[in-house]
mmCIF file of C-alpha atoms in Angstrom:
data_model
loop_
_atom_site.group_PDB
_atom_site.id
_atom_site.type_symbol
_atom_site.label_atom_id
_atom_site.label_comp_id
_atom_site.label_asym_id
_atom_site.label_seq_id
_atom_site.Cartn_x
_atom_site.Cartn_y
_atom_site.Cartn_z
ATOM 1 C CA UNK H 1 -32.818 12.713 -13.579
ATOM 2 C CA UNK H 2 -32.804 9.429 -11.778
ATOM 3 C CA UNK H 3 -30.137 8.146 -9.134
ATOM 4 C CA UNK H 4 -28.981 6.174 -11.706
ATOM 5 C CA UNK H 5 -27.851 8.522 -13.795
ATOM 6 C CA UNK H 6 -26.020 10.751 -11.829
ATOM 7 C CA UNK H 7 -24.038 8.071 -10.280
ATOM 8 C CA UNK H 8 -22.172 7.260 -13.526
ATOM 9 C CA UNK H 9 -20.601 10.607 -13.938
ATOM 10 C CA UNK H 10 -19.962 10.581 -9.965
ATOM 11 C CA UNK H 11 -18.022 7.566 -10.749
ATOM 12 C CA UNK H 12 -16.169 8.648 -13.631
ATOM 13 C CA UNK H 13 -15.330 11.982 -11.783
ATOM 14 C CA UNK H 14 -14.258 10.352 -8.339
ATOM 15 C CA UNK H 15 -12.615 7.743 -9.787
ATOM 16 C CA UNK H 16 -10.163 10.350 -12.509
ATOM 17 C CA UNK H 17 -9.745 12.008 -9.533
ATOM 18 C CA UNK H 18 -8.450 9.385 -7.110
ATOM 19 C CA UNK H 19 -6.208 8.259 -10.270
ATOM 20 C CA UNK H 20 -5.002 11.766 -10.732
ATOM 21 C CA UNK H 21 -4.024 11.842 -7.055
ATOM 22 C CA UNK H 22 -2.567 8.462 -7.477
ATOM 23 C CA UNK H 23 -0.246 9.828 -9.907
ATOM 24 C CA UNK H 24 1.124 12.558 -8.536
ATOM 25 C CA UNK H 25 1.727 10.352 -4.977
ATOM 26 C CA UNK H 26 3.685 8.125 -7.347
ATOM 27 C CA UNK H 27 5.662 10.626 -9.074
ATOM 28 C CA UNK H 28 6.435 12.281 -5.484
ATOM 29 C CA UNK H 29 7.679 8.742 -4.309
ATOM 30 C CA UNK H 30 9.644 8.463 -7.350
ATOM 31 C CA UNK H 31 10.984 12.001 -6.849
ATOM 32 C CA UNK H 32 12.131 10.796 -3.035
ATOM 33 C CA UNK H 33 13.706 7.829 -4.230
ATOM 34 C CA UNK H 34 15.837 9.263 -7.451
ATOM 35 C CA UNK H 35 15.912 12.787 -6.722
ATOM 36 C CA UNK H 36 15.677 13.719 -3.525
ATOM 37 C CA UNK H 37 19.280 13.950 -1.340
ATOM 38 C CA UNK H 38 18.925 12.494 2.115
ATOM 39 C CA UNK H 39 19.455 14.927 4.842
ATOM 40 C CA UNK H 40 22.981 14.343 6.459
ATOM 41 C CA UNK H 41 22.264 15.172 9.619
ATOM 42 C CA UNK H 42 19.690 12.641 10.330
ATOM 43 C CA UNK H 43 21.431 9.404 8.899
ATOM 44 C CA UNK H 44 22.179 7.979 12.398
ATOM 45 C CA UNK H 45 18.465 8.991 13.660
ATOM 46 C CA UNK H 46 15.131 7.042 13.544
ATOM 47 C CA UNK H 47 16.648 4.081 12.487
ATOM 48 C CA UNK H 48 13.647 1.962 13.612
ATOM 49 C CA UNK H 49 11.273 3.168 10.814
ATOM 50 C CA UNK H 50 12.206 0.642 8.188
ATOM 51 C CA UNK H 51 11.416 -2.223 11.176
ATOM 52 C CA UNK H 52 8.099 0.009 11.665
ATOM 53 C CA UNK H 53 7.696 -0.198 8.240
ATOM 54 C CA UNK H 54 7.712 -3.930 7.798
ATOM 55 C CA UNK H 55 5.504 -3.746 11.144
ATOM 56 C CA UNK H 56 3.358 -1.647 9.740
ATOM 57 C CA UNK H 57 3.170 -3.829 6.062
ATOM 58 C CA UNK H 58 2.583 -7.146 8.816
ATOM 59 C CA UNK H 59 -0.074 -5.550 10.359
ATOM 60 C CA UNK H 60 -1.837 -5.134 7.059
ATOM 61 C CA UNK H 61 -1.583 -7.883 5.628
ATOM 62 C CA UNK H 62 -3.039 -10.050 8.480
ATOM 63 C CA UNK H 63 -6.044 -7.066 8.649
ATOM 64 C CA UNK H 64 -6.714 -7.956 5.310
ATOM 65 C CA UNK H 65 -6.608 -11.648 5.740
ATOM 66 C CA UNK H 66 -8.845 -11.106 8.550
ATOM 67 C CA UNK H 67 -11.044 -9.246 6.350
ATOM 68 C CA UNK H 68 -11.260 -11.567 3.590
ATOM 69 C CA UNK H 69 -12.101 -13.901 6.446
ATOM 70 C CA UNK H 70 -15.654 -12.157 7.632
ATOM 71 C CA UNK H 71 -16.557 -11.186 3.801
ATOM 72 C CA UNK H 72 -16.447 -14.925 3.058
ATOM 73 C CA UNK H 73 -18.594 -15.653 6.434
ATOM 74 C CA UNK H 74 -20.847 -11.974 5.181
ATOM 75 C CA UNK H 75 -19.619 -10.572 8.653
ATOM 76 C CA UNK H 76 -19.910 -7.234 6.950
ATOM 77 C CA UNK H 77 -19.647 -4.796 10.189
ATOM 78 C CA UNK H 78 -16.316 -6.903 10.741
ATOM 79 C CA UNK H 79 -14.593 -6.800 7.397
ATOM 80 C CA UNK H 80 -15.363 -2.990 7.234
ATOM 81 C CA UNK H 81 -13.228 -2.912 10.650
ATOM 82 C CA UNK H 82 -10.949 -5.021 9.610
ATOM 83 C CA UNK H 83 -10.766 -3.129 6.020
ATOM 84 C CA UNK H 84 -9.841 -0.066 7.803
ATOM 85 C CA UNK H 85 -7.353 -1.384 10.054
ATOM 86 C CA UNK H 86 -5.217 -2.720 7.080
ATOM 87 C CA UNK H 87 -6.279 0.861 5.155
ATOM 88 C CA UNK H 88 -4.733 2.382 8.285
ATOM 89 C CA UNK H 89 -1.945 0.715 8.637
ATOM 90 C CA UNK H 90 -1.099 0.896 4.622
ATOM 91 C CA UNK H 91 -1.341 4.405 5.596
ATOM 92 C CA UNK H 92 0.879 4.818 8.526
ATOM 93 C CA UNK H 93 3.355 2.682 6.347
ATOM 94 C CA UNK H 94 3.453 5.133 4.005
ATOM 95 C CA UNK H 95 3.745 8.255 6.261
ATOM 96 C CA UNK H 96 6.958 6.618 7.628
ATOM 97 C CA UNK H 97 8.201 5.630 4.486
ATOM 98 C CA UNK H 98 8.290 8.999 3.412
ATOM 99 C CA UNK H 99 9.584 9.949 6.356
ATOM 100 C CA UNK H 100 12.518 7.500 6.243
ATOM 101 C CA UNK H 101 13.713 8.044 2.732
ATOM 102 C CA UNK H 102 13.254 12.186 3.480
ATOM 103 C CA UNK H 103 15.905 11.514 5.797
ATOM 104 C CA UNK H 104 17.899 8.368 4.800
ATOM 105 C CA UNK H 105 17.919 8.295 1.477
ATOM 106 C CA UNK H 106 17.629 4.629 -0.261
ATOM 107 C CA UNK H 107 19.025 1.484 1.137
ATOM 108 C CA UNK H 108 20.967 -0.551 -1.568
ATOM 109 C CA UNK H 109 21.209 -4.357 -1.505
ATOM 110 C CA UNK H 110 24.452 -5.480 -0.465
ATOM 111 C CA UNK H 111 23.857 -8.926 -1.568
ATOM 112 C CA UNK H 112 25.657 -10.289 -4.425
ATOM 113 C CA UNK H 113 24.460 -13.322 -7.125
ATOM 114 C CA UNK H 114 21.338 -15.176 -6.805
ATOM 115 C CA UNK H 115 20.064 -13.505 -3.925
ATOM 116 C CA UNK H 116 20.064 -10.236 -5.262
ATOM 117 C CA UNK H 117 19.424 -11.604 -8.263
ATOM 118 C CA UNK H 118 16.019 -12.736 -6.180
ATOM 119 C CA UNK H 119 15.276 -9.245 -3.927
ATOM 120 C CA UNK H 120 15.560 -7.505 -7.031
ATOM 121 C CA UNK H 121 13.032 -9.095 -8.348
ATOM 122 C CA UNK H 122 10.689 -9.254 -5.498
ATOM 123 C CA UNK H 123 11.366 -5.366 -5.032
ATOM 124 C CA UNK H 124 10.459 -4.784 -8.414
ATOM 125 C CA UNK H 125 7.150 -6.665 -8.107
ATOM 126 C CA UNK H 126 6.503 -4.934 -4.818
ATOM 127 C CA UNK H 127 7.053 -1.043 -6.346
ATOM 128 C CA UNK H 128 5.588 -1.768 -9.645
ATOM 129 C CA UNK H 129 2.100 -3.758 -7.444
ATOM 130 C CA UNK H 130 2.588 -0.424 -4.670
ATOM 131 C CA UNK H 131 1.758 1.627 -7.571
ATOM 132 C CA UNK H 132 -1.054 -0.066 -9.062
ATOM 133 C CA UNK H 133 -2.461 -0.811 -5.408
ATOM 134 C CA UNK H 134 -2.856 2.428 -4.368
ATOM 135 C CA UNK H 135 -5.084 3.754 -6.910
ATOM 136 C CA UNK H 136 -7.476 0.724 -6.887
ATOM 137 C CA UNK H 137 -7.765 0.819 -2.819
ATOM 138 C CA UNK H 138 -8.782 4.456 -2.934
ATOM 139 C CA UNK H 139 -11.302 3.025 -5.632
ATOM 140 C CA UNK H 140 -12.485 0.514 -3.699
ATOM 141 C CA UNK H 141 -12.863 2.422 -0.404
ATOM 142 C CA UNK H 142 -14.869 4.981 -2.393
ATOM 143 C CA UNK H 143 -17.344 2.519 -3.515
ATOM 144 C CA UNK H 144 -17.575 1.144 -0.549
ATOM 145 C CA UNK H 145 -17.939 4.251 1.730
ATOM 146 C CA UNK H 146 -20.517 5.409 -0.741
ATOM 147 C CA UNK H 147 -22.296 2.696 -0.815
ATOM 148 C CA UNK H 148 -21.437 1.544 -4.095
ATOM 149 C CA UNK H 149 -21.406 -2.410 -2.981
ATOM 150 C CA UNK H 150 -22.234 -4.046 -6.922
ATOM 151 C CA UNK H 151 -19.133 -1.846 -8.224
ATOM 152 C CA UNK H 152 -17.372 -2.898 -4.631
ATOM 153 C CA UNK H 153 -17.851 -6.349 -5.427
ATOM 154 C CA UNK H 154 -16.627 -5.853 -8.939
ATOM 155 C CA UNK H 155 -13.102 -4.245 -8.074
ATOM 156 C CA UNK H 156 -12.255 -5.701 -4.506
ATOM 157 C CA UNK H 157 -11.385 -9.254 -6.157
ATOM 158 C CA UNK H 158 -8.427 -6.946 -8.119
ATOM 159 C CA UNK H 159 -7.505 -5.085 -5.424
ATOM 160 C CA UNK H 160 -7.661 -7.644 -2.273
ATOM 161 C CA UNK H 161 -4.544 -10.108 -3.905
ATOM 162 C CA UNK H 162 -2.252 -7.061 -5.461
ATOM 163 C CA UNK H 163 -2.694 -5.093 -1.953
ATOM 164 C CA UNK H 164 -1.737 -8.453 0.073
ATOM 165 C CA UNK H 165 1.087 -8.867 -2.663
ATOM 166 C CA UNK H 166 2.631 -5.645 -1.552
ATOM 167 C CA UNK H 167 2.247 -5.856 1.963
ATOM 168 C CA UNK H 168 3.758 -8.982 2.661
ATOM 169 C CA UNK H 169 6.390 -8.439 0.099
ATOM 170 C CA UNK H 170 7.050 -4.997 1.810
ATOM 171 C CA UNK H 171 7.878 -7.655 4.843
ATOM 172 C CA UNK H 172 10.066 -9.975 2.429
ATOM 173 C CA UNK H 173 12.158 -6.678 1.216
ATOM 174 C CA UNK H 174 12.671 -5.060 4.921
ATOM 175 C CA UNK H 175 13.646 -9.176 5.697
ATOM 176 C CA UNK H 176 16.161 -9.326 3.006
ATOM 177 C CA UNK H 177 17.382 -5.979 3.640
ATOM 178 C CA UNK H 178 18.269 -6.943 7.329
ATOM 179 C CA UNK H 179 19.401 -10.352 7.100
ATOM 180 C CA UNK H 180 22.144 -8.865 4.499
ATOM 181 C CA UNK H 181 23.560 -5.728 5.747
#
């Protein structure tokens, strides 16, 4: 059997699974948001995760600015680095996320009108994109990490703009959240 040929089921098996996982993350998330109760005896502790949070969703976005940066110049040892940094910093986003709404619960808009009218709509955006981005950067770090560059190429023009869509609008939210309450 050639290389060729096992790589396509490789694909289609790594890629089911990393949707699979992608589901269940989601429907967890969705589960913390609408289900879960906050714990009541941590709502006046680690208030600084939703500022780490937009810190966090900052950090990323420039990383993969950066990165988009040394692709364009084919600086490829440098936008792998800079790749991961934004992957890691997506990541330690989401571990405090979780964290914060384990223990806090959600955060409604006090707003009232147009502007709410407005985050509304940008949070919308940024949960519906959150959940579409995280499947397709698993994706795209698997083809990458396994030296899969010509399906890479292929997905990384999909992925790049939705996963800089969500991080800076994970900044916008956390903004509007703060400049409101």
């Amino acid at each position: 059997m050639s290389k060729n040929a096992t790589a396509v089921p490789n694909n289609t098996r790594a890629v089911t699974a990393i949707v699979g996982v992608s589901i269940l993350a989601s429907a967890f998330l969705f589960w913390l948001l609408f289900v879960h109760q906050a714990v009541a005896g941590f709502a006046n502790r680690l208030n600084f995760l939703p500022a780490l949070n937009a810190i966090f969703n900052g950090l990323s976005a420039i990383a993969l600015v950066i990165g988009l940066r040394y692709i364009r110049r084919r600086e490829i040892a440098k936008h792998r680095n800079a790749m991961l940094m934004a992957f890691l910093f997506s990541s330690l986003f989401l571990v405090c996320y979780i964290l914060h709404h384990a223990l806090h619960g959600d955060q409604h808009f006090p707003g009232h009108g147009t502007v709410k009218v407005v985050y509304l709509g940008i949070l919308i955006s940024h949960v519906l994109l959150s959940v579409i981005a995280l499947p397709l950067i698993l994706i795209t770090f698997f083809f990458s990490l396994t030296g899969r560059f010509p399906q890479h190429k292929k997905i990384a023009p999909i992925t790049f703009p939705i996963w800089l869509y969500v991080s800076v609008t994970g900044v916008v939210v956390y903004a509007m959240l703060a400049a409101w309450s």
